[in-house]
Every structure is written in C-alpha cells, then in structure tokens.
Tab-separated table of C-alpha atoms in Angstrom:
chain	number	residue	atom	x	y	z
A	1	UNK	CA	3.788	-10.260	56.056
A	2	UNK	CA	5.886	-7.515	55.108
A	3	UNK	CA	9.605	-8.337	54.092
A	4	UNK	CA	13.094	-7.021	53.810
A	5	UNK	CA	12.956	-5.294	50.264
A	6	UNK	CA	17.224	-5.194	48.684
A	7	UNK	CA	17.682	-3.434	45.351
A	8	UNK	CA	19.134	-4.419	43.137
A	9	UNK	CA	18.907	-7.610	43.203
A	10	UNK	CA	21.740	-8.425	40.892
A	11	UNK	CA	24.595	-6.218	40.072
A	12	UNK	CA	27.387	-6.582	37.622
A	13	UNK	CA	30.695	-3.897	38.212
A	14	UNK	CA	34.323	-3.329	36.930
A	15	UNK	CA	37.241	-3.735	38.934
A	16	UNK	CA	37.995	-0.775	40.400
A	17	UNK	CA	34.307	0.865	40.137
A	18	UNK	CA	31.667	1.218	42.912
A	19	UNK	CA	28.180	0.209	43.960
A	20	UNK	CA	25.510	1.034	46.513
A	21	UNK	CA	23.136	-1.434	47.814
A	22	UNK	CA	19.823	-0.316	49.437
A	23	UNK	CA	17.964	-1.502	51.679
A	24	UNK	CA	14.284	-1.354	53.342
A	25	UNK	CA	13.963	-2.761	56.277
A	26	UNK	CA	10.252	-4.429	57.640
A	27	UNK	CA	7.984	-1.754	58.761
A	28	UNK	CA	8.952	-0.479	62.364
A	29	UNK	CA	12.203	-2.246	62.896
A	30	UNK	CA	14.709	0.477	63.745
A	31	UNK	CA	17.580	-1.898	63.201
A	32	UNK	CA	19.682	-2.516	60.043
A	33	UNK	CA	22.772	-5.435	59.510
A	34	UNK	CA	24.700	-5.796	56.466
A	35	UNK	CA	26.385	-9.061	55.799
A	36	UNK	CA	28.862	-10.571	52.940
A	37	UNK	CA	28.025	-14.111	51.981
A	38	UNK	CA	31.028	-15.364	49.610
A	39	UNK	CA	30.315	-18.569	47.747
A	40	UNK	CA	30.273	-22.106	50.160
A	41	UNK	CA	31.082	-19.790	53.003
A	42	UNK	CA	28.940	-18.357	55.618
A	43	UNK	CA	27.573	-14.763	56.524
A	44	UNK	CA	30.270	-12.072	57.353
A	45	UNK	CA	28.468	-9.648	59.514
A	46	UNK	CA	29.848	-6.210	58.347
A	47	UNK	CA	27.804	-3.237	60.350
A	48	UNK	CA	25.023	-2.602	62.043
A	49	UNK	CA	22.851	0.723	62.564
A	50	UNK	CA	20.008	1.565	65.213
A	51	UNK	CA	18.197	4.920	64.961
A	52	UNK	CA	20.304	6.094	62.245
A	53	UNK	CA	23.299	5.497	64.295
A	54	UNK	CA	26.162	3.144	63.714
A	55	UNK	CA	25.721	0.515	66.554
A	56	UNK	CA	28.409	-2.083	65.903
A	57	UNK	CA	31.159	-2.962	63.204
A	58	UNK	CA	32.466	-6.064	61.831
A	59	UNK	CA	34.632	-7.312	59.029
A	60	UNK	CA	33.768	-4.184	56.621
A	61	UNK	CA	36.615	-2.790	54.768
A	62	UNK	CA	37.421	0.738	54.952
A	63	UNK	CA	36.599	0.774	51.055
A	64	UNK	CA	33.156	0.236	52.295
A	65	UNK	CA	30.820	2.593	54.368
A	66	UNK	CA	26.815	2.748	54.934
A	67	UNK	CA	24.643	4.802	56.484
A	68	UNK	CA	20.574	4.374	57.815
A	69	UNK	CA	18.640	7.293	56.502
A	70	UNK	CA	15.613	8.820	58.482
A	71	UNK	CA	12.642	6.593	56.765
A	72	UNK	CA	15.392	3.695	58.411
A	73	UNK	CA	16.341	2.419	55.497
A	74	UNK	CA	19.976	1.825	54.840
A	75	UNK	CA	23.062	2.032	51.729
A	76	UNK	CA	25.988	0.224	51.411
A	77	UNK	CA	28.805	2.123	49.648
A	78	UNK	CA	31.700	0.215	47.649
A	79	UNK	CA	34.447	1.974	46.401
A	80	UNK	CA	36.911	0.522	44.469
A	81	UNK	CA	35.643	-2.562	44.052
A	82	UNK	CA	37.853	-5.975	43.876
A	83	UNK	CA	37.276	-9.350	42.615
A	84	UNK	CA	37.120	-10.651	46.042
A	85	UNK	CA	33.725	-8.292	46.568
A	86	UNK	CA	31.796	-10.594	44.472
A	87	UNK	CA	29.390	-12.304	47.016
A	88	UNK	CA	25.994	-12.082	48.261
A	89	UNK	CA	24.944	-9.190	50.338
A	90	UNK	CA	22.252	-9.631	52.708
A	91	UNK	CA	20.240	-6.988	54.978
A	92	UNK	CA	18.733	-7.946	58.005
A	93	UNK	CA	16.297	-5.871	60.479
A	94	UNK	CA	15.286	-6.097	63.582
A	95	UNK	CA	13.746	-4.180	66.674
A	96	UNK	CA	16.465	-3.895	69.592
A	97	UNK	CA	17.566	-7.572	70.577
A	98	UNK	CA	14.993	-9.150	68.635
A	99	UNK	CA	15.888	-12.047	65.906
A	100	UNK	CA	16.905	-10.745	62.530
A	101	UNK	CA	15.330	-11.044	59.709
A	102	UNK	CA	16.994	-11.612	56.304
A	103	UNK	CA	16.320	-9.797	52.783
A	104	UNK	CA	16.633	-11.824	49.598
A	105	UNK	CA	20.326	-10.949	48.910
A	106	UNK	CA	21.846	-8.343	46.271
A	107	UNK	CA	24.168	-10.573	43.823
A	108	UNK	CA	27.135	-8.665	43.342
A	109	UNK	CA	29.644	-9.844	40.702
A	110	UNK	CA	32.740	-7.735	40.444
A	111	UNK	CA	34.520	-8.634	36.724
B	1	UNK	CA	36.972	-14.129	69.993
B	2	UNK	CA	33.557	-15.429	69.564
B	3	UNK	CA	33.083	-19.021	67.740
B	4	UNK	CA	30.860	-21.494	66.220
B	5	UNK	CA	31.513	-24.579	64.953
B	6	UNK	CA	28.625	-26.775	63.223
B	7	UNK	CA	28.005	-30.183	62.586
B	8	UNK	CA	28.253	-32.616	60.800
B	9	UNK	CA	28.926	-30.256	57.857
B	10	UNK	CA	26.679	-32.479	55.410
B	11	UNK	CA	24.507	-34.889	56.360
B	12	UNK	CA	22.053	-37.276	53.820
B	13	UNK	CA	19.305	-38.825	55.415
B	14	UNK	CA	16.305	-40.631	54.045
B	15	UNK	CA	12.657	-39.412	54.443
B	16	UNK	CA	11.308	-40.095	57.775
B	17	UNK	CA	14.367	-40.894	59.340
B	18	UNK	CA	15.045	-38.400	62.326
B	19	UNK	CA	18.805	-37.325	63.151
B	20	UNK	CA	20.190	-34.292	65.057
B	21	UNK	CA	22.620	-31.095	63.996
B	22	UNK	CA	24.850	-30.022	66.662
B	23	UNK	CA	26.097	-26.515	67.104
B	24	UNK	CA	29.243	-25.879	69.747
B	25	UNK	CA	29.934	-22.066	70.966
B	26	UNK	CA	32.538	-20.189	72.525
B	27	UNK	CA	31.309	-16.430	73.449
B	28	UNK	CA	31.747	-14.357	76.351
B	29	UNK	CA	28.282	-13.629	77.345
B	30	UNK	CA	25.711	-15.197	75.461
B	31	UNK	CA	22.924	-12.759	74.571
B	32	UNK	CA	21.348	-15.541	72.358
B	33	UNK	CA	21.466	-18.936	69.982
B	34	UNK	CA	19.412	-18.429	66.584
B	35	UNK	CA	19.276	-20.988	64.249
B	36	UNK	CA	18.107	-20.339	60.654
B	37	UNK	CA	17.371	-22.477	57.132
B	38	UNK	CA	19.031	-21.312	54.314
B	39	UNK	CA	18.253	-22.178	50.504
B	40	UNK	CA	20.672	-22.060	47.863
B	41	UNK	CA	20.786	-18.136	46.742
B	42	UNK	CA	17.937	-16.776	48.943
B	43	UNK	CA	18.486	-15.019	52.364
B	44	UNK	CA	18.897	-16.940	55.565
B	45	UNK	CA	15.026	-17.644	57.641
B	46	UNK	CA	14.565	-17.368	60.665
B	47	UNK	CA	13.477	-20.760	62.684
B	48	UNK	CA	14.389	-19.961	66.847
B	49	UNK	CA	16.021	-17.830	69.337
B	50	UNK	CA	17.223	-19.562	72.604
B	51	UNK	CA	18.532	-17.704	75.257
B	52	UNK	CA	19.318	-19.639	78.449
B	53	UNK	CA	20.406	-23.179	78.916
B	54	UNK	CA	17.603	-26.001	79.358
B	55	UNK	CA	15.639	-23.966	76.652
B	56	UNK	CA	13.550	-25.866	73.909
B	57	UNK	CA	11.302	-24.392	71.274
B	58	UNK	CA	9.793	-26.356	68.467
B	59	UNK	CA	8.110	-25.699	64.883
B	60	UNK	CA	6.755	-28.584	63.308
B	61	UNK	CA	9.353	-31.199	62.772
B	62	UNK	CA	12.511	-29.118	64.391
B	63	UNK	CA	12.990	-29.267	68.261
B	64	UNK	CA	16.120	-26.783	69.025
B	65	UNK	CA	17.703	-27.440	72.728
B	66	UNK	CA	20.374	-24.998	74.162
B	67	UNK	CA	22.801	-25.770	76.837
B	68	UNK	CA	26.294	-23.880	78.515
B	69	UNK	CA	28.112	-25.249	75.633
B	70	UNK	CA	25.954	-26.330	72.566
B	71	UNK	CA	22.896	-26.422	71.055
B	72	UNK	CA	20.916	-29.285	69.142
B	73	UNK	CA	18.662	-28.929	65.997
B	74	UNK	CA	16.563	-32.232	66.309
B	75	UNK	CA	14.340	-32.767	62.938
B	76	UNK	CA	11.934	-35.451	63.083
B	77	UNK	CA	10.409	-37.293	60.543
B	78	UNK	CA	12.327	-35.019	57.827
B	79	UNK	CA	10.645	-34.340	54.511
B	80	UNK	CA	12.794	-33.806	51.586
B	81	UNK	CA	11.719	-29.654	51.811
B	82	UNK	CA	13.309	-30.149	54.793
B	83	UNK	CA	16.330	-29.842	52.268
B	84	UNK	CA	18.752	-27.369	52.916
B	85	UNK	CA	21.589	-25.869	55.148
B	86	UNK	CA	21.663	-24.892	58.715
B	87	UNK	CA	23.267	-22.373	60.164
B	88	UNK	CA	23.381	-21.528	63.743
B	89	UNK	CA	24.401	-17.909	64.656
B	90	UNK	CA	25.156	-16.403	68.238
B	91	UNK	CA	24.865	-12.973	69.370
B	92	UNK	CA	27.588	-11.875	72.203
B	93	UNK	CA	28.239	-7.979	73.482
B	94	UNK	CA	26.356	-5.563	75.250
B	95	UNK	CA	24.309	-3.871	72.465
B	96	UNK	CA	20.965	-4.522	71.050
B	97	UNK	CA	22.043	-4.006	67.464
B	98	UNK	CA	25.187	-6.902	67.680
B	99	UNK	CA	25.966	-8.202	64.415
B	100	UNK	CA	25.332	-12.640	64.304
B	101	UNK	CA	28.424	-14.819	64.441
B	102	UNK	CA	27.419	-17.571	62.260
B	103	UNK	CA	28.727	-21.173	61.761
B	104	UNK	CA	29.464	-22.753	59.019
B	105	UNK	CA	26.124	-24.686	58.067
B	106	UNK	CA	25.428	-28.195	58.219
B	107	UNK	CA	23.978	-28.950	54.456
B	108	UNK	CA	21.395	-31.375	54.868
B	109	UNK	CA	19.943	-33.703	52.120
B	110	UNK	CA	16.207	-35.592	52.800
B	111	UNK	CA	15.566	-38.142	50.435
B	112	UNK	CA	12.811	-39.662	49.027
C-alpha cells in the first residue's frame, strides 16, 4: 500500500539558513500534520491542514510556516534556522478524523 | 491542557513472557486513544484507535483496552520484533484535522 513519501530525507543547514520539507501525503487523504521529533523526546505536533486550509496549530515557531498545495501535498518553511531545529520531522495524513499515518521522517541537522 | 503520561518508561522482558503498558490521560473531550510502535529513526505506525471506554481491539499479540481514565497495551507472548517503543497519542478538540498529543513512550526490550 501506498505510503507517506518526505523529501529529503536527510538535510544538513547552517545556522541561520533555511529549509523546506515536502511532503506527499497517501493517495486521497485530504489531511496533512507536521510534527518535530527531537532526540529521546516525543512528537511535537506543529500544524495541521485540511483542503488546503490551515485546520489547527501547535508548537510551530513563527520562524516556521507551511502550506498544502492543490495536488494536497504540503511544505514546511524554516527560516533562520537554530541549533535547537535539529530533529526529526515527520508528516502524517489522514482523511477527516481518521488515524494518522506517519512518513519516514526528514533528518534535519542544523550545524 | 491536554496530557499523557506513559508507563513504565522502559520495560525488559523475556520472550514469551506477557506484561502490560499503561497509558493515563487528561483531555477535555476525548475524540480518540491511538497507540503506535515506533523504531529507532523511522516514523511512528499505526497499531489502534479507541474511542469510548470498555473498547478493545487486538492485532496479533497486542490487546489495547480504553477506559475514562487510561488505556492498557497488553502484549502477549512478546517476540523480540516486538522490540521497540510505544507511544500512545490522544486527540481532543472539535476538528477533524487535531494535531496528536503524544506521551512519552514506554521503550520496550523482548529478549531472547
């Protein structure tokens, strides 16, 4: 069956640069999450989008924004990026109020 | 504020022998329990969804139970790929698209 798809899958920055993480969600869920995973802790849900629309907001810093696109899938902006963004980032998708379902991760290592 | 608290927080067990993970929540309005496996590095999977108190679902050797206050993640007979952590995540609000409050895992060890 058909997965979450996250590129890259490993990203190395600067202090002070910025990334984007994409993100394809399974085919037909309308639903995007983004979540921070620092190391030994757990997930850190950071926003959420349904129908292209932001649906709820969690711990996400204003130096971070996203957006879902029209095809549904979704970026994750980082500006001005800080040693304390190095984490794992996960995607999840769902349909409305269903379980979500996890990506593999993007690896981000801010140096 | 919504919260989750998980455990024991490790837990080593020996193949075969059958123990339980305990997950205590504080949300106003439940709007579902999930519990997922996660392996080191990869992306949390998705094992159950309970909604209402007295709910059970199994999957092979994991039983999940749900009541007002807690839920149970009974594994049976572990295997050691039954190796990893736990996490149980709860879903509060009025939206369809709430982001998970997870807990903090319970890292679990089967071995041979």
């Amino acid at each position: 069956a058909a997965g979450v798809i996250q590129s890259p899958r490993h990203l190395i920055k600067e202090k002070r640069e910025t990334a984007t993480l994409k993100c394809y969600p399974i085919p037909r869920h309308d639903t995007v999450y983004w979540y921070q995973q620092g190391p030994g802790q757990d997930p850190q849900f950071l926003i959420s989008f349904y129908e292209k629309m932001q649906s709820d907001k969690g711990s996400i810093p204003d130096r971070f924004s996203a957006q879902q696109f029209s095809d549904y899938h979704s970026e994750l902006n980082m500006s001005s990026l800080e040693l304390g963004d190095s984490a794992l980032y996960f995607c999840a998708s769902s349909t409305p109020s269903s379980e979500q379902y996890f990506g593999p991760g993007t690896r981000l290592t801010v140096t | 504020e919504d919260q989750v608290t998980q455990s024991p927080e490790a837990l080593r067990l020996q193949e075969g022998e059958s123990s339980s993970l305990n997950c205590s929540y504080t949300v106003s309005g439940l709007r579902g329990l999930f519990w997922y496996r996660q392996d080191p590095g990869k992306g949390p999977e998705f094992l159950f969804t309970l909604y209402s108190a007295g709910e059970e679902k199994e999957k092979e050797r994991l039983k999940a139970t749900l009541t007002k206050k807690e839920s149970f993640l009974h594994i049976t007979a572990p295997k050691p790929e039954d190796s990893a952590t736990y996490l149980c995540a709860v879903r509060a609000g009025g939206g369809g698209a709430d982001g998970l409050t997870f807990g903090k895992g319970t890292h679990l060890i089967i071995q041979p």
